[in-house]
mmCIF file of C-alpha atoms in Angstrom:
data_model
loop_
_atom_site.group_PDB
_atom_site.id
_atom_site.type_symbol
_atom_site.label_atom_id
_atom_site.label_comp_id
_atom_site.label_asym_id
_atom_site.label_seq_id
_atom_site.Cartn_x
_atom_site.Cartn_y
_atom_site.Cartn_z
ATOM 1 C CA UNK A 200 110.540 103.717 110.353
ATOM 2 C CA UNK A 201 112.133 100.857 109.922
ATOM 3 C CA UNK A 202 114.614 98.464 111.174
ATOM 4 C CA UNK A 203 114.569 95.804 108.479
ATOM 5 C CA UNK A 204 113.248 95.577 105.204
ATOM 6 C CA UNK A 205 112.007 92.602 103.083
ATOM 7 C CA UNK A 206 111.575 93.417 99.343
ATOM 8 C CA UNK A 207 108.450 92.059 97.219
ATOM 9 C CA UNK A 208 107.766 93.019 93.646
ATOM 10 C CA UNK A 209 104.191 93.800 93.148
ATOM 11 C CA UNK A 210 102.990 91.335 90.090
ATOM 12 C CA UNK A 211 99.463 92.134 89.861
ATOM 13 C CA UNK A 212 96.367 93.137 91.548
ATOM 14 C CA UNK A 213 97.424 96.233 93.884
ATOM 15 C CA UNK A 214 94.828 98.627 93.630
ATOM 16 C CA UNK A 215 95.179 101.789 91.909
ATOM 17 C CA UNK A 216 93.134 103.960 94.575
ATOM 18 C CA UNK A 217 93.343 104.257 98.336
ATOM 19 C CA UNK A 218 89.435 104.006 99.171
ATOM 20 C CA UNK A 219 88.795 100.139 98.179
ATOM 21 C CA UNK A 220 91.753 99.247 100.102
ATOM 22 C CA UNK A 221 90.838 101.172 103.204
ATOM 23 C CA UNK A 222 87.566 99.577 103.131
ATOM 24 C CA UNK A 223 89.029 96.110 102.933
ATOM 25 C CA UNK A 224 91.244 96.912 105.852
ATOM 26 C CA UNK A 225 88.210 98.290 107.771
ATOM 27 C CA UNK A 226 87.014 94.643 107.346
ATOM 28 C CA UNK A 227 89.848 93.111 109.191
ATOM 29 C CA UNK A 228 90.951 95.850 111.817
ATOM 30 C CA UNK A 229 92.900 94.614 114.734
ATOM 31 C CA UNK A 230 90.894 93.978 117.864
ATOM 32 C CA UNK A 231 92.886 92.782 121.235
ATOM 33 C CA UNK A 232 92.204 89.180 122.161
ATOM 34 C CA UNK A 233 89.195 87.997 123.809
ATOM 35 C CA UNK A 234 89.455 86.718 127.244
ATOM 36 C CA UNK A 235 89.937 82.836 125.810
ATOM 37 C CA UNK A 236 91.240 84.048 122.405
ATOM 38 C CA UNK A 237 95.209 83.071 121.654
ATOM 39 C CA UNK A 238 95.992 85.326 119.099
ATOM 40 C CA UNK A 239 94.411 88.311 117.301
ATOM 41 C CA UNK A 240 95.876 89.757 113.887
ATOM 42 C CA UNK A 241 94.447 92.829 112.183
ATOM 43 C CA UNK A 242 95.383 96.393 110.864
ATOM 44 C CA UNK A 243 96.049 99.265 112.523
ATOM 45 C CA UNK A 244 96.301 102.966 111.812
ATOM 46 C CA UNK A 245 99.760 103.659 110.928
ATOM 47 C CA UNK A 246 100.198 107.122 111.931
ATOM 48 C CA UNK A 247 98.901 105.752 115.621
ATOM 49 C CA UNK A 248 95.846 108.318 115.830
ATOM 50 C CA UNK A 249 92.696 106.084 117.108
ATOM 51 C CA UNK A 250 90.065 106.362 114.259
ATOM 52 C CA UNK A 251 92.556 107.816 111.728
ATOM 53 C CA UNK A 252 92.761 105.959 108.100
ATOM 54 C CA UNK A 253 94.372 102.578 107.987
ATOM 55 C CA UNK A 254 96.375 103.523 104.843
ATOM 56 C CA UNK A 255 98.297 106.352 104.894
ATOM 57 C CA UNK A 256 99.997 108.183 101.392
ATOM 58 C CA UNK A 257 102.705 110.258 101.889
ATOM 59 C CA UNK A 258 104.408 111.804 98.647
ATOM 60 C CA UNK A 259 102.933 108.711 96.838
ATOM 61 C CA UNK A 260 103.851 106.242 99.107
ATOM 62 C CA UNK A 261 101.337 103.846 100.698
ATOM 63 C CA UNK A 262 101.954 103.013 104.360
ATOM 64 C CA UNK A 263 100.178 100.100 106.235
ATOM 65 C CA UNK A 264 100.275 98.671 109.876
ATOM 66 C CA UNK A 265 99.532 94.868 110.688
ATOM 67 C CA UNK A 266 99.439 94.110 114.934
ATOM 68 C CA UNK A 267 99.327 91.125 116.178
ATOM 69 C CA UNK A 268 98.601 89.879 119.673
ATOM 70 C CA UNK A 269 99.495 86.507 121.283
ATOM 71 C CA UNK A 270 98.946 85.095 124.618
ATOM 72 C CA UNK A 271 101.450 82.720 125.684
ATOM 73 C CA UNK A 272 100.549 80.227 128.378
ATOM 74 C CA UNK A 273 103.718 78.625 129.641
ATOM 75 C CA UNK A 274 104.073 75.252 128.701
ATOM 76 C CA UNK A 275 105.133 73.826 132.110
ATOM 77 C CA UNK A 276 102.189 75.368 133.610
ATOM 78 C CA UNK A 277 100.048 73.344 131.517
ATOM 79 C CA UNK A 278 101.835 70.087 131.610
ATOM 80 C CA UNK A 279 101.956 70.445 135.392
ATOM 81 C CA UNK A 280 98.410 70.862 135.613
ATOM 82 C CA UNK A 281 97.277 68.216 133.092
ATOM 83 C CA UNK A 282 99.563 65.800 135.533
ATOM 84 C CA UNK A 283 97.656 67.166 138.327
ATOM 85 C CA UNK A 284 94.330 66.091 136.739
ATOM 86 C CA UNK A 285 95.889 62.810 135.111
ATOM 87 C CA UNK A 286 96.876 61.928 138.830
ATOM 88 C CA UNK A 287 93.480 62.496 140.459
ATOM 89 C CA UNK A 288 91.665 60.519 137.566
ATOM 90 C CA UNK A 289 94.025 57.630 138.646
ATOM 91 C CA UNK A 290 93.274 58.000 141.979
ATOM 92 C CA UNK A 291 89.669 58.193 142.137
ATOM 93 C CA UNK A 292 88.949 55.779 139.325
ATOM 94 C CA UNK A 293 91.940 53.723 139.318
ATOM 95 C CA UNK A 294 91.900 54.205 135.398
ATOM 96 C CA UNK A 295 94.550 55.490 133.551
ATOM 97 C CA UNK A 296 93.651 58.487 131.081
ATOM 98 C CA UNK A 297 94.735 57.499 127.423
ATOM 99 C CA UNK A 298 96.231 59.965 124.649
ATOM 100 C CA UNK A 299 92.694 61.428 123.644
ATOM 101 C CA UNK A 300 91.831 62.083 126.853
ATOM 102 C CA UNK A 301 95.319 63.523 127.769
ATOM 103 C CA UNK A 302 94.926 65.856 125.061
ATOM 104 C CA UNK A 303 91.354 67.040 125.834
ATOM 105 C CA UNK A 304 92.593 67.619 129.172
ATOM 106 C CA UNK A 305 95.447 69.871 128.230
ATOM 107 C CA UNK A 306 93.046 71.933 125.724
ATOM 108 C CA UNK A 307 90.794 72.308 128.682
ATOM 109 C CA UNK A 308 93.883 73.358 130.705
ATOM 110 C CA UNK A 309 95.093 75.714 128.518
ATOM 111 C CA UNK A 310 91.433 77.463 127.889
ATOM 112 C CA UNK A 311 91.193 77.943 131.490
ATOM 113 C CA UNK A 312 94.562 79.362 131.631
ATOM 114 C CA UNK A 313 94.198 82.099 129.078
ATOM 115 C CA UNK A 314 92.125 84.672 130.903
ATOM 116 C CA UNK A 315 95.031 85.067 133.162
ATOM 117 C CA UNK A 316 97.876 85.082 130.447
ATOM 118 C CA UNK A 317 99.990 87.828 129.707
ATOM 119 C CA UNK A 318 99.533 89.007 126.183
ATOM 120 C CA UNK A 319 102.609 90.028 123.832
ATOM 121 C CA UNK A 320 101.485 92.667 121.068
ATOM 122 C CA UNK A 321 103.813 93.484 117.780
ATOM 123 C CA UNK A 322 103.188 95.124 114.686
ATOM 124 C CA UNK A 323 104.701 95.262 111.214
ATOM 125 C CA UNK A 324 104.938 98.105 108.856
ATOM 126 C CA UNK A 325 104.121 97.988 105.236
ATOM 127 C CA UNK A 326 105.553 100.175 102.522
ATOM 128 C CA UNK A 327 104.210 100.337 99.038
ATOM 129 C CA UNK A 328 105.737 102.504 96.180
ATOM 130 C CA UNK A 329 103.411 101.937 93.316
ATOM 131 C CA UNK A 330 105.651 103.799 90.949
ATOM 132 C CA UNK A 331 108.352 101.496 91.572
ATOM 133 C CA UNK A 332 105.986 98.386 91.861
ATOM 134 C CA UNK A 333 107.378 97.589 95.197
ATOM 135 C CA UNK A 334 105.882 96.209 98.696
ATOM 136 C CA UNK A 335 108.087 96.381 101.806
ATOM 137 C CA UNK A 336 108.025 94.815 105.100
ATOM 138 C CA UNK A 337 109.859 95.563 107.987
ATOM 139 C CA UNK A 338 109.423 92.094 109.293
ATOM 140 C CA UNK A 339 112.267 90.596 111.055
ATOM 141 C CA UNK A 340 111.426 86.986 110.188
ATOM 142 C CA UNK A 341 110.029 85.113 107.172
ATOM 143 C CA UNK A 342 107.251 84.016 109.258
ATOM 144 C CA UNK A 343 106.040 87.417 110.214
ATOM 145 C CA UNK A 344 106.339 88.539 106.616
ATOM 146 C CA UNK A 345 104.437 85.434 105.834
ATOM 147 C CA UNK A 346 101.451 86.265 107.783
ATOM 148 C CA UNK A 347 101.877 89.993 106.570
ATOM 149 C CA UNK A 348 101.340 88.521 102.897
ATOM 150 C CA UNK A 349 98.407 86.312 103.795
ATOM 151 C CA UNK A 350 96.666 89.073 105.693
ATOM 152 C CA UNK A 351 97.133 91.574 102.327
ATOM 153 C CA UNK A 352 96.036 88.471 99.837
ATOM 154 C CA UNK A 353 92.745 88.046 101.767
ATOM 155 C CA UNK A 354 92.157 91.723 101.830
ATOM 156 C CA UNK A 355 93.177 92.661 98.051
ATOM 157 C CA UNK A 356 91.276 90.164 95.434
ATOM 158 C CA UNK A 357 93.781 89.309 92.874
ATOM 159 C CA UNK A 358 97.029 90.339 95.018
ATOM 160 C CA UNK A 359 100.085 88.800 93.709
ATOM 161 C CA UNK A 360 103.450 89.667 95.055
ATOM 162 C CA UNK A 361 106.879 87.583 94.886
ATOM 163 C CA UNK A 362 110.128 88.021 96.890
ATOM 164 C CA UNK A 363 112.664 90.176 94.836
ATOM 165 C CA UNK A 364 115.029 87.878 93.116
ATOM 166 C CA UNK A 365 118.635 88.709 91.953
ATOM 167 C CA UNK A 366 120.802 87.587 89.055
ATOM 168 C CA UNK A 367 123.928 87.282 91.548
ATOM 169 C CA UNK A 368 122.938 85.734 95.212
ATOM 170 C CA UNK A 369 123.784 87.731 98.034
ATOM 171 C CA UNK A 370 125.944 85.239 99.236
ATOM 172 C CA UNK A 371 128.047 85.326 95.890
ATOM 173 C CA UNK A 372 128.054 88.865 95.495
ATOM 174 C CA UNK A 373 129.351 89.071 99.427
ATOM 175 C CA UNK A 374 131.957 86.912 98.668
ATOM 176 C CA UNK A 375 133.079 88.629 95.958
ATOM 177 C CA UNK A 376 133.444 91.840 97.798
ATOM 178 C CA UNK A 377 134.989 90.289 100.776
ATOM 179 C CA UNK A 378 137.801 88.583 98.703
ATOM 180 C CA UNK A 379 138.562 91.203 96.346
ATOM 181 C CA UNK A 380 138.186 93.670 99.313
ATOM 182 C CA UNK A 381 136.353 95.845 96.488
ATOM 183 C CA UNK A 382 132.718 97.152 97.660
ATOM 184 C CA UNK A 383 130.398 97.648 94.454
ATOM 185 C CA UNK A 384 129.543 101.692 93.827
ATOM 186 C CA UNK A 385 128.194 103.718 96.127
ATOM 187 C CA UNK A 386 128.572 100.820 99.064
ATOM 188 C CA UNK A 387 131.655 100.411 101.666
ATOM 189 C CA UNK A 388 132.129 97.486 103.832
ATOM 190 C CA UNK A 389 131.740 98.108 107.396
ATOM 191 C CA UNK A 390 132.985 96.075 110.648
ATOM 192 C CA UNK A 391 130.336 93.245 110.970
ATOM 193 C CA UNK A 392 130.136 89.766 109.161
ATOM 194 C CA UNK A 393 129.100 86.190 109.639
ATOM 195 C CA UNK A 394 130.755 83.304 107.636
ATOM 196 C CA UNK A 395 129.243 79.722 107.475
ATOM 197 C CA UNK A 396 131.006 76.765 106.277
ATOM 198 C CA UNK A 397 128.831 74.569 103.642
ATOM 199 C CA UNK A 398 130.281 71.322 104.755
ATOM 200 C CA UNK A 399 128.891 68.961 107.710
ATOM 201 C CA UNK A 400 131.006 71.100 110.216
ATOM 202 C CA UNK A 401 128.680 73.796 109.770
ATOM 203 C CA UNK A 402 131.488 76.029 111.367
ATOM 204 C CA UNK A 403 130.640 79.615 111.751
ATOM 205 C CA UNK A 404 133.126 82.615 112.118
ATOM 206 C CA UNK A 405 131.272 86.094 113.178
ATOM 207 C CA UNK A 406 133.277 89.316 113.165
ATOM 208 C CA UNK A 407 131.778 92.400 115.249
ATOM 209 C CA UNK A 408 133.682 95.689 115.092
ATOM 210 C CA UNK A 409 136.482 94.122 113.067
ATOM 211 C CA UNK A 410 138.045 95.082 109.967
ATOM 212 C CA UNK A 411 137.008 92.661 107.270
ATOM 213 C CA UNK A 412 139.789 93.762 104.756
ATOM 214 C CA UNK A 413 142.197 91.070 106.258
ATOM 215 C CA UNK A 414 143.698 88.028 104.796
ATOM 216 C CA UNK A 415 141.928 86.273 107.377
ATOM 217 C CA UNK A 416 138.605 86.906 106.218
ATOM 218 C CA UNK A 417 139.603 85.846 102.465
ATOM 219 C CA UNK A 418 141.294 82.826 103.554
ATOM 220 C CA UNK A 419 138.041 81.488 105.493
ATOM 221 C CA UNK A 420 136.390 82.274 102.378
ATOM 222 C CA UNK A 421 138.857 80.487 100.468
ATOM 223 C CA UNK A 422 138.537 77.503 102.633
ATOM 224 C CA UNK A 423 134.575 77.278 101.815
ATOM 225 C CA UNK A 424 133.099 79.408 104.704
ATOM 226 C CA UNK A 425 130.452 81.899 103.008
ATOM 227 C CA UNK A 426 129.217 85.017 103.980
ATOM 228 C CA UNK A 427 125.613 85.138 105.269
ATOM 229 C CA UNK A 428 125.358 88.514 106.629
ATOM 230 C CA UNK A 429 127.531 91.441 105.699
ATOM 231 C CA UNK A 430 127.561 95.051 107.078
ATOM 232 C CA UNK A 431 127.414 97.802 104.490
ATOM 233 C CA UNK A 432 126.906 101.362 104.100
ATOM 234 C CA UNK A 433 125.273 103.205 101.363
ATOM 235 C CA UNK A 434 126.465 106.849 100.165
ATOM 236 C CA UNK A 435 127.567 107.246 103.755
ATOM 237 C CA UNK A 436 123.838 107.788 104.330
ATOM 238 C CA UNK A 437 122.209 104.738 105.325
ATOM 239 C CA UNK A 438 124.024 101.897 106.935
ATOM 240 C CA UNK A 439 122.331 97.961 107.113
ATOM 241 C CA UNK A 440 123.096 94.224 107.516
ATOM 242 C CA UNK A 441 122.815 92.117 104.178
ATOM 243 C CA UNK A 442 121.568 88.701 104.543
ATOM 244 C CA UNK A 443 121.881 85.607 102.493
ATOM 245 C CA UNK A 444 118.274 85.958 101.786
ATOM 246 C CA UNK A 445 118.188 89.812 100.497
ATOM 247 C CA UNK A 446 116.799 91.091 103.738
ATOM 248 C CA UNK A 447 118.032 94.207 105.113
ATOM 249 C CA UNK A 448 118.649 94.476 108.943
ATOM 250 C CA UNK A 449 119.681 96.952 111.065
ATOM 251 C CA UNK A 450 118.756 99.900 109.096
ATOM 252 C CA UNK A 451 120.190 103.078 110.226
ATOM 253 C CA UNK A 452 120.036 106.342 108.923
ATOM 254 C CA UNK A 453 123.247 108.306 109.053
ATOM 255 C CA UNK A 454 123.628 112.054 110.222
ATOM 256 C CA UNK A 455 124.027 113.364 106.621
ATOM 257 C CA UNK A 456 120.565 112.270 105.843
ATOM 258 C CA UNK A 457 119.220 114.896 108.367
ATOM 259 C CA UNK A 458 121.584 117.770 107.530
ATOM 260 C CA UNK A 459 119.206 120.570 106.102
ATOM 261 C CA UNK A 460 115.902 118.606 106.914
ATOM 262 C CA UNK A 461 113.148 121.143 107.971
ATOM 263 C CA UNK A 462 112.607 121.592 111.485
ATOM 264 C CA UNK A 463 109.280 120.045 113.157
ATOM 265 C CA UNK A 464 107.094 122.364 114.567
ATOM 266 C CA UNK A 465 107.427 123.170 118.160
ATOM 267 C CA UNK A 466 103.488 123.574 118.751
ATOM 268 C CA UNK A 467 103.166 119.992 120.112
ATOM 269 C CA UNK A 468 100.753 119.141 116.994
ATOM 270 C CA UNK A 469 103.167 117.568 114.695
ATOM 271 C CA UNK A 470 103.681 113.841 115.541
ATOM 272 C CA UNK A 471 106.707 113.940 112.953
ATOM 273 C CA UNK A 472 104.932 111.077 110.842
ATOM 274 C CA UNK A 473 105.281 112.760 107.545
ATOM 275 C CA UNK A 474 108.316 113.785 107.752
ATOM 276 C CA UNK A 475 109.723 110.322 108.997
ATOM 277 C CA UNK A 476 108.262 108.789 105.753
ATOM 278 C CA UNK A 477 109.267 111.175 103.547
ATOM 279 C CA UNK A 478 113.033 110.723 105.365
ATOM 280 C CA UNK A 479 112.957 107.158 105.149
ATOM 281 C CA UNK A 480 111.256 106.209 102.094
ATOM 282 C CA UNK A 481 113.072 109.051 100.517
ATOM 283 C CA UNK A 482 116.714 107.501 100.901
ATOM 284 C CA UNK A 483 115.440 104.175 100.787
ATOM 285 C CA UNK A 484 113.701 104.460 97.209
ATOM 286 C CA UNK A 485 117.487 105.017 95.695
ATOM 287 C CA UNK A 486 119.264 102.823 97.922
ATOM 288 C CA UNK A 487 117.154 99.537 97.288
ATOM 289 C CA UNK A 488 117.753 99.971 93.135
ATOM 290 C CA UNK A 489 121.590 100.613 93.736
ATOM 291 C CA UNK A 490 121.666 97.375 95.822
ATOM 292 C CA UNK A 491 120.012 95.510 93.129
ATOM 293 C CA UNK A 492 122.256 96.753 90.316
ATOM 294 C CA UNK A 493 125.252 95.696 92.788
ATOM 295 C CA UNK A 494 123.480 91.944 92.904
ATOM 296 C CA UNK A 495 123.525 91.741 88.852
ATOM 297 C CA UNK A 496 119.745 93.229 88.432
ATOM 298 C CA UNK A 497 116.573 91.779 89.412
ATOM 299 C CA UNK A 498 115.612 88.467 88.041
ATOM 300 C CA UNK A 499 112.122 89.088 86.202
ATOM 301 C CA UNK A 500 109.769 85.828 86.375
ATOM 302 C CA UNK A 501 107.424 85.901 83.545
ATOM 303 C CA UNK A 502 103.720 84.935 84.156
#
């Protein structure tokens, strides 16, 4: 279900019933780009069934999906065609187009090329745990997460969310774990890490498939390099990479998670969605509080 996680605190405004949220999302349902449309953003059915609900609730967990489509016209193509038109104007009139006219030509060229442009679609899963007061996205970047939040705030009047902040910064905590060679309870340090120098050199050291409980790593930290990414495993069940901004990357559920899980029906009617949601959210609902505790607890901002 998730490859990344960004964790938000629901401050206020999240609906207590599914129906008003479903109605609001229907007003902003995803539609593919038109012929001359550069970008389209809207809500899709999380289960993937056409005309299905836009809000799925499984075991008290709410799932949504935001879809995005972008048409891309290579800048080099636009530049070449603009220059062709500029050259034609100069040759036929003896007049050199100014900056404003060039911008107008560029806009016209882009518009003419859009119907032929390739489109790229992507989507972001959104998971809300109302009981825990958390909203989580699998956005791989802050820009995509911001787009999700913008669309949600448009759909839900009065919604206020904020990124979860902890008493100890991930950088400070990761530096402590590596320096002392001692991971927090329930966690173990894996074999991937990125260290960055805070000085003008901006030197970067990356370890991949490499033991991190070495003097070399502690020396880098002692010399001022700070960990910005660190691979961890929680309870021998979930592995991930923790980043300096408290994002979870490369989420993977280990074999122990699936031991004893009920087998899916073999009649082809089971889309595995409910089982996937139950397994993923069931594990992550336990991992996240442990991670926040390992980082000194959450900083609660008063309104």
